mmCIF file of C-alpha atoms in Angstrom:
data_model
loop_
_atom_site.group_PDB
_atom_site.id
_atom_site.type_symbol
_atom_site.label_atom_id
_atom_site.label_comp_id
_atom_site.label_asym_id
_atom_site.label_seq_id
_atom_site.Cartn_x
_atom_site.Cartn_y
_atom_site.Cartn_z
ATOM 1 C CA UNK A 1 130.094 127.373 83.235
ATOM 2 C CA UNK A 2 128.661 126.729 86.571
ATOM 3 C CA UNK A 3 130.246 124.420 88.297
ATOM 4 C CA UNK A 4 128.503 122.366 91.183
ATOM 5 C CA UNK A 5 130.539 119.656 93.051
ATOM 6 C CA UNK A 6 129.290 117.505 95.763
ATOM 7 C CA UNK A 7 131.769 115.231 98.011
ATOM 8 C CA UNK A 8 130.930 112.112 97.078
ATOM 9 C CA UNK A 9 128.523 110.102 94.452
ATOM 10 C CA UNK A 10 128.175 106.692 96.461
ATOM 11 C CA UNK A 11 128.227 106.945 100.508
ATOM 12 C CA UNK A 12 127.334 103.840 102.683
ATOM 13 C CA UNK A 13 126.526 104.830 106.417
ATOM 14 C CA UNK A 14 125.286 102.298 109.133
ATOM 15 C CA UNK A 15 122.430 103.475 111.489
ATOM 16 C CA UNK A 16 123.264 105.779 113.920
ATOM 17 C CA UNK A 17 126.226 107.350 112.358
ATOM 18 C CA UNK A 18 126.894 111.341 112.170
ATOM 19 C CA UNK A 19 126.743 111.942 107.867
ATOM 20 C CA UNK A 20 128.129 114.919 106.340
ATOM 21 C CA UNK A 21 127.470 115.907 102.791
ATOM 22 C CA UNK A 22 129.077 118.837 101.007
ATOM 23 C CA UNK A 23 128.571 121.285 98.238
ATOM 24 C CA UNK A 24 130.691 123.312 96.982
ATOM 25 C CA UNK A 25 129.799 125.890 94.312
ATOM 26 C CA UNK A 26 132.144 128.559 92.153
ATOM 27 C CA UNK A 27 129.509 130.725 90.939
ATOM 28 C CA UNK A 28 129.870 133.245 94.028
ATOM 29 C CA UNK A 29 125.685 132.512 94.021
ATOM 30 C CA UNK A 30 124.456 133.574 96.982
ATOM 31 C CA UNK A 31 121.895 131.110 97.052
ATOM 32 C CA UNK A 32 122.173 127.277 98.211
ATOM 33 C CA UNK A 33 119.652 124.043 98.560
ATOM 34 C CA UNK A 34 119.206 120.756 99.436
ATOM 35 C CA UNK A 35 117.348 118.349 97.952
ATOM 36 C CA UNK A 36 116.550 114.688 98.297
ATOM 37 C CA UNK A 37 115.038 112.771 95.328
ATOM 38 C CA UNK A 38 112.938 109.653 95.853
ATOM 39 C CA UNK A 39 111.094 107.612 93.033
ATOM 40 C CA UNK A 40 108.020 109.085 92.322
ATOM 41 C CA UNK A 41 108.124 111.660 94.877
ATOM 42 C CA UNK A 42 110.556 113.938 92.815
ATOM 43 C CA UNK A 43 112.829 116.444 94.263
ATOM 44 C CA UNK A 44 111.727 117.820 97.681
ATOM 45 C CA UNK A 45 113.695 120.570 99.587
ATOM 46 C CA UNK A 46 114.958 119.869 103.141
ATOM 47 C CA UNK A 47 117.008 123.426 103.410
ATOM 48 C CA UNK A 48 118.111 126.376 101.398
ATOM 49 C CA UNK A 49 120.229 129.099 102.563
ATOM 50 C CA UNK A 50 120.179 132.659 101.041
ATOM 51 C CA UNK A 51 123.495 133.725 102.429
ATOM 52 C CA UNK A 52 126.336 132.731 104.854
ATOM 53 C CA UNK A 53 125.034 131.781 108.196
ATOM 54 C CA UNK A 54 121.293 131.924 106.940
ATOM 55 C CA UNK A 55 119.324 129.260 106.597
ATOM 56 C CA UNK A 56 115.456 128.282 105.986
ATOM 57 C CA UNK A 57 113.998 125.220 106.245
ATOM 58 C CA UNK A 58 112.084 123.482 103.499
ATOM 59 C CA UNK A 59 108.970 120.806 102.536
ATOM 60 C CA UNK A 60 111.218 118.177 105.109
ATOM 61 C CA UNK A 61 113.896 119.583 107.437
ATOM 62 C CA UNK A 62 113.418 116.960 110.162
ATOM 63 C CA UNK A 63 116.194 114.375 111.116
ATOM 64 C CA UNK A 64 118.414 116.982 108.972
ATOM 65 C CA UNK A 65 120.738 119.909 109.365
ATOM 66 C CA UNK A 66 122.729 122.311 107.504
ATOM 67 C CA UNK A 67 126.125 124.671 107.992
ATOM 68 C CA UNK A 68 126.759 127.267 105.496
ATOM 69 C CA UNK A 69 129.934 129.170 106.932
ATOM 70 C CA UNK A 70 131.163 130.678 103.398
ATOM 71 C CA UNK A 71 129.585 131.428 100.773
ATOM 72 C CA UNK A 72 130.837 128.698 98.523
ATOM 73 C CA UNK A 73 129.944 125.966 100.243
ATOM 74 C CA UNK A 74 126.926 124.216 101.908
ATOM 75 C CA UNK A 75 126.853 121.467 104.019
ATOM 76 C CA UNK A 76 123.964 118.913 104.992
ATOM 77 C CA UNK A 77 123.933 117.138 108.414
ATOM 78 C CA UNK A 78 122.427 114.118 109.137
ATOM 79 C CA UNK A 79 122.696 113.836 112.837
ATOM 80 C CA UNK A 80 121.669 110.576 113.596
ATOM 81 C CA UNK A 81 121.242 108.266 110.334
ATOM 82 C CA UNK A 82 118.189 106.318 109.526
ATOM 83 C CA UNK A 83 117.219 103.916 106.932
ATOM 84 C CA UNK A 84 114.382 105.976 105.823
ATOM 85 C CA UNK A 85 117.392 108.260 104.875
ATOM 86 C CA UNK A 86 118.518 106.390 102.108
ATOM 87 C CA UNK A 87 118.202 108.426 99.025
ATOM 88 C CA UNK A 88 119.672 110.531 96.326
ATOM 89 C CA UNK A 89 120.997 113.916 97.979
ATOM 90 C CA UNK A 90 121.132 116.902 95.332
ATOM 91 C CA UNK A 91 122.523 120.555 96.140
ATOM 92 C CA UNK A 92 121.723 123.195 93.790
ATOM 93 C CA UNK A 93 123.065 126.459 94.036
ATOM 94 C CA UNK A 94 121.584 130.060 92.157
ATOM 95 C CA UNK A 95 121.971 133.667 91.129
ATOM 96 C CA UNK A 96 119.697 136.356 93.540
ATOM 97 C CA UNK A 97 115.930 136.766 93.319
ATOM 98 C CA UNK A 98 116.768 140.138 91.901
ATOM 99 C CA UNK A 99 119.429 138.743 88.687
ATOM 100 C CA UNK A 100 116.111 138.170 86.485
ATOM 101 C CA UNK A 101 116.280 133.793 85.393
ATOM 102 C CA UNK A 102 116.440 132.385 88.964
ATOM 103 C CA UNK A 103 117.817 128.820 87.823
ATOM 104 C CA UNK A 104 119.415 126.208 90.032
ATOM 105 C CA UNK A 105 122.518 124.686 89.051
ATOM 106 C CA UNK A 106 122.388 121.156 90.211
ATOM 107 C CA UNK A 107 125.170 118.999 91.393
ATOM 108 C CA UNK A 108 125.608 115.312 90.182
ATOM 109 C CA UNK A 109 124.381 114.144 93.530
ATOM 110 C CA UNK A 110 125.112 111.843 96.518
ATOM 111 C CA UNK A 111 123.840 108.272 96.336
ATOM 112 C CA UNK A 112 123.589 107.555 99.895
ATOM 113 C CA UNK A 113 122.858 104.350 101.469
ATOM 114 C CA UNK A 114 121.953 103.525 104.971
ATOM 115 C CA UNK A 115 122.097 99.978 106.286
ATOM 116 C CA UNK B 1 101.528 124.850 101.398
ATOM 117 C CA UNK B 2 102.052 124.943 97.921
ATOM 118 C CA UNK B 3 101.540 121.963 95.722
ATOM 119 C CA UNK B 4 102.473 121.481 92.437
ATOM 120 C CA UNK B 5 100.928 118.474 90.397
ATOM 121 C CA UNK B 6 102.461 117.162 86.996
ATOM 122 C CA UNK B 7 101.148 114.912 85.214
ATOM 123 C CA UNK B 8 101.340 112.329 83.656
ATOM 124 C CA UNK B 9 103.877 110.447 85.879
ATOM 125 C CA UNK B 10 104.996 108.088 83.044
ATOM 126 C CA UNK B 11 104.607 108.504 78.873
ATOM 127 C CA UNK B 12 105.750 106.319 76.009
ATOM 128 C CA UNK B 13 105.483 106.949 72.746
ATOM 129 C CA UNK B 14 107.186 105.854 69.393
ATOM 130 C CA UNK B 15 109.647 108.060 68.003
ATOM 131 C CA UNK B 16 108.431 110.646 66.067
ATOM 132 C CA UNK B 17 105.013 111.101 68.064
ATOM 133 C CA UNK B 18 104.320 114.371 69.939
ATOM 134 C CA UNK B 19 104.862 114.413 73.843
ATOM 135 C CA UNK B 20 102.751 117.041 76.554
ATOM 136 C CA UNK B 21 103.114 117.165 80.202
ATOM 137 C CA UNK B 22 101.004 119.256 82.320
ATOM 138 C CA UNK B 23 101.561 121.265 85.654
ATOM 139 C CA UNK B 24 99.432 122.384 87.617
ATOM 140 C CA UNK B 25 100.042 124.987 91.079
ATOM 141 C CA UNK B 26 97.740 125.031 94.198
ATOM 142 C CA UNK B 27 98.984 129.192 94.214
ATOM 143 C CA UNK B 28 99.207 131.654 91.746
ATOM 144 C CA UNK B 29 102.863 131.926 90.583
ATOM 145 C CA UNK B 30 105.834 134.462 89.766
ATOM 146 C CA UNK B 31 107.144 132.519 87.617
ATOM 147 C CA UNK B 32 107.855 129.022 86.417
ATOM 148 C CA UNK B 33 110.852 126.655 85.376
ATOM 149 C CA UNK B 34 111.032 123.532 82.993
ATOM 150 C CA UNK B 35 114.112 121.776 84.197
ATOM 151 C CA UNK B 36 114.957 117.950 82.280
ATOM 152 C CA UNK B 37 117.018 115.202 84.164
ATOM 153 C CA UNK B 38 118.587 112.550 81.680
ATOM 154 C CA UNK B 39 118.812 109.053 83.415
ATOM 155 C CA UNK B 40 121.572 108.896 85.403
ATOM 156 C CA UNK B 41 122.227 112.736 85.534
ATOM 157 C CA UNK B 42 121.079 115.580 87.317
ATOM 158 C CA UNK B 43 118.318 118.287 86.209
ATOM 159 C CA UNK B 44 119.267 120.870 84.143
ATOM 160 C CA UNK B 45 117.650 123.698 83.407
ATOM 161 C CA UNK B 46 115.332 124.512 80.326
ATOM 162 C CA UNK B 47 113.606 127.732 80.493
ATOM 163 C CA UNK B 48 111.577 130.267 82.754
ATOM 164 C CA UNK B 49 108.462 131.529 82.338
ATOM 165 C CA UNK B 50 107.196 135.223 83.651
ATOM 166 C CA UNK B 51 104.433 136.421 82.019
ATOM 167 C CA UNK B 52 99.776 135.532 81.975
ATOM 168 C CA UNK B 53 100.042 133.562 78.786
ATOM 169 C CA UNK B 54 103.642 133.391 78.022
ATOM 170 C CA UNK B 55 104.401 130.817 75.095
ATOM 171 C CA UNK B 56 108.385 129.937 74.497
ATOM 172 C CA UNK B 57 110.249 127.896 72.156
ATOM 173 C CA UNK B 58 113.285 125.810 71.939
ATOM 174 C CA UNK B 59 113.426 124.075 68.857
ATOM 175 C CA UNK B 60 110.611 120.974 68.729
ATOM 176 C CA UNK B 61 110.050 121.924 72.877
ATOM 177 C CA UNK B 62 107.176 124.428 73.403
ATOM 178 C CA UNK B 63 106.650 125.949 76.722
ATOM 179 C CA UNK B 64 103.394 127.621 78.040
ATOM 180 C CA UNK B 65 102.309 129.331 81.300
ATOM 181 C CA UNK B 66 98.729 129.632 81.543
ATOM 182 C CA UNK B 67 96.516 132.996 81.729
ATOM 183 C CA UNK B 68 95.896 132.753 85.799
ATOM 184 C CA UNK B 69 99.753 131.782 86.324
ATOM 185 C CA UNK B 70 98.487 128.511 87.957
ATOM 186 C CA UNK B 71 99.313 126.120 84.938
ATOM 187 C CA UNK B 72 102.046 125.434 82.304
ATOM 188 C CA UNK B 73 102.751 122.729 79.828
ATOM 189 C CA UNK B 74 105.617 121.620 77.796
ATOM 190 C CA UNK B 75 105.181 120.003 74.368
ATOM 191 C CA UNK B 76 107.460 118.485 72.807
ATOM 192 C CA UNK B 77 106.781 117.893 68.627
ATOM 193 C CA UNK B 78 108.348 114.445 66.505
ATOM 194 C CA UNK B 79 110.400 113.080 69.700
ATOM 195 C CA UNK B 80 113.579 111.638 69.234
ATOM 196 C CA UNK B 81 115.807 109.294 71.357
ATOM 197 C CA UNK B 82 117.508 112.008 72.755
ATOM 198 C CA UNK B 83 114.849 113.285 74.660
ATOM 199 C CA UNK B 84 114.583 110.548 77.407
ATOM 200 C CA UNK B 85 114.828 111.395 80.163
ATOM 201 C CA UNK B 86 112.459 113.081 83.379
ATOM 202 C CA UNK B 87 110.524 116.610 82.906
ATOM 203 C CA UNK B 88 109.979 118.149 86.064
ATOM 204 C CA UNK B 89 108.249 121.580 86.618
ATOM 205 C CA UNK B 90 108.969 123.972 89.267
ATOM 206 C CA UNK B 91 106.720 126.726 90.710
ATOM 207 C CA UNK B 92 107.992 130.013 92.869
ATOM 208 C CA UNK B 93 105.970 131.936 94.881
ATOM 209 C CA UNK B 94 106.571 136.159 94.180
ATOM 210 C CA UNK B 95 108.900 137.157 97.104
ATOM 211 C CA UNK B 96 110.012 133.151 97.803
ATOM 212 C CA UNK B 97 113.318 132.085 97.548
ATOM 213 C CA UNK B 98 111.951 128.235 97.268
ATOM 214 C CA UNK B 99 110.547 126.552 94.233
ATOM 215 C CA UNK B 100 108.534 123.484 94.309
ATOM 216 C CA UNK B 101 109.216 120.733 92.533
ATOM 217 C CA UNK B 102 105.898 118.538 90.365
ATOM 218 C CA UNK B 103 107.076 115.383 90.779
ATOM 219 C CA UNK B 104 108.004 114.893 87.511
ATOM 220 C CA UNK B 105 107.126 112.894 83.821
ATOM 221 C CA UNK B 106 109.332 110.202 82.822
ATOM 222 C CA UNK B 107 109.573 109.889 79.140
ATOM 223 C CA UNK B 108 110.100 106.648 76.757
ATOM 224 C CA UNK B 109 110.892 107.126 73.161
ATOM 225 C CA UNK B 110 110.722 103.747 71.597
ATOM 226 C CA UNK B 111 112.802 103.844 68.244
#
């Protein structure tokens, strides 16, 4: 089974403060993503990588940044929190383009709140 | 860019009634997934569809993608309690890594 872990479930960050979330997949998928989920907005992508050191942006990159130095892991950066931040964080990691069913395997996802 | 609608945002419906959600892309698609998120949990994935017309089944879930590979539809027949939870379709562009998200049907089953 595809395992997808994420650092933490709850996170509480003032204003201001540096934020790191990770992701760490054992699939060996070459393909990583970041989402953030929002009532009634649904899951929007803020980056996706499709190998190490690559990186695209998605639907909402800004205020947001991402490291992907092996292949196993993914990491989002918020570099200078904001309320408008708080929100459920959700990596997903899949197979290639090429592999046929392109699904994402989720992670449980990062509750994070910024006061 | 590309837009996927869903709709509709929320359904009830008694257990035992039929459930339908709709999605609909701005673009023509490669494909497209069905993923479900149980409250409290993550999404998961269902199923892909590839093909102009492509019908699926799981059990009492049936999965379309339409002729032009700009719609798709899940139905699900005689809903039970264990299929709460939120529906959310996802479109991919041929040649795109990305798929976007609908934003999703939240399903009641009322016992």
């Amino acid at each position: 089974d595809v395992k997808v872990t994420q650092s933490s479930r709850y996170l509480v960050k003032r204003t201001g403060e540096k934020v790191f979330l990770e992701c760490v997949q054992d699939m060996d998928h070459e393909n990583m993503f970041w989402y953030r989920q929002d009532p009634g907005l649904g899951l929007r992508l803020i980056y996706f990588s499709y190998d190490v050191k690559m990186k695209e942006k998605g639907d909402i990159p800004e205020g947001y940044s991402v490291s992907r130095e092996k292949k196993e892991r993914f990491s989002l950066i918020l570099e200078s929190a904001s309320t408008n931040q708080t929100s459920m964080y959700l990596c997903a990691s899949s197979p290639p383009l090429e592999g046929g069913t392109y699904e994402q395997y989720f992670g449980p996802g990062t509750r994070l709140t910024v006061t | 860019g590309q837009q996927v609608m869903q709709i509709p945002q929320y359904q009830h419906v008694q257990e035992g009634e039929d459930f339908t959600t709709y999605c609909n892309s701005s673009t023509t698609l490669s494909n497209i997934q069905w993923y479900k998120q149980r409250p409290g949990g993550h999404p998961v994935f269902l199923i892909q569809l590839v093909k102009s017309g492509e019908v699926k089944k799981q059990k009492r879930l049936t999965f379309q993608f339409g002729e032009a590979k700009k719609n798709s539809s899940l139905h699900i027949t005689a809903t039970q309690t264990t299929d709460v939870g939120t529906y959310f379709c996802a479109g991919r562009r041929a040649g795109s890594y990305q798929l976007t998200f609908g934003k999703g049907t939240k399903l009641s089953v009322i016992p």
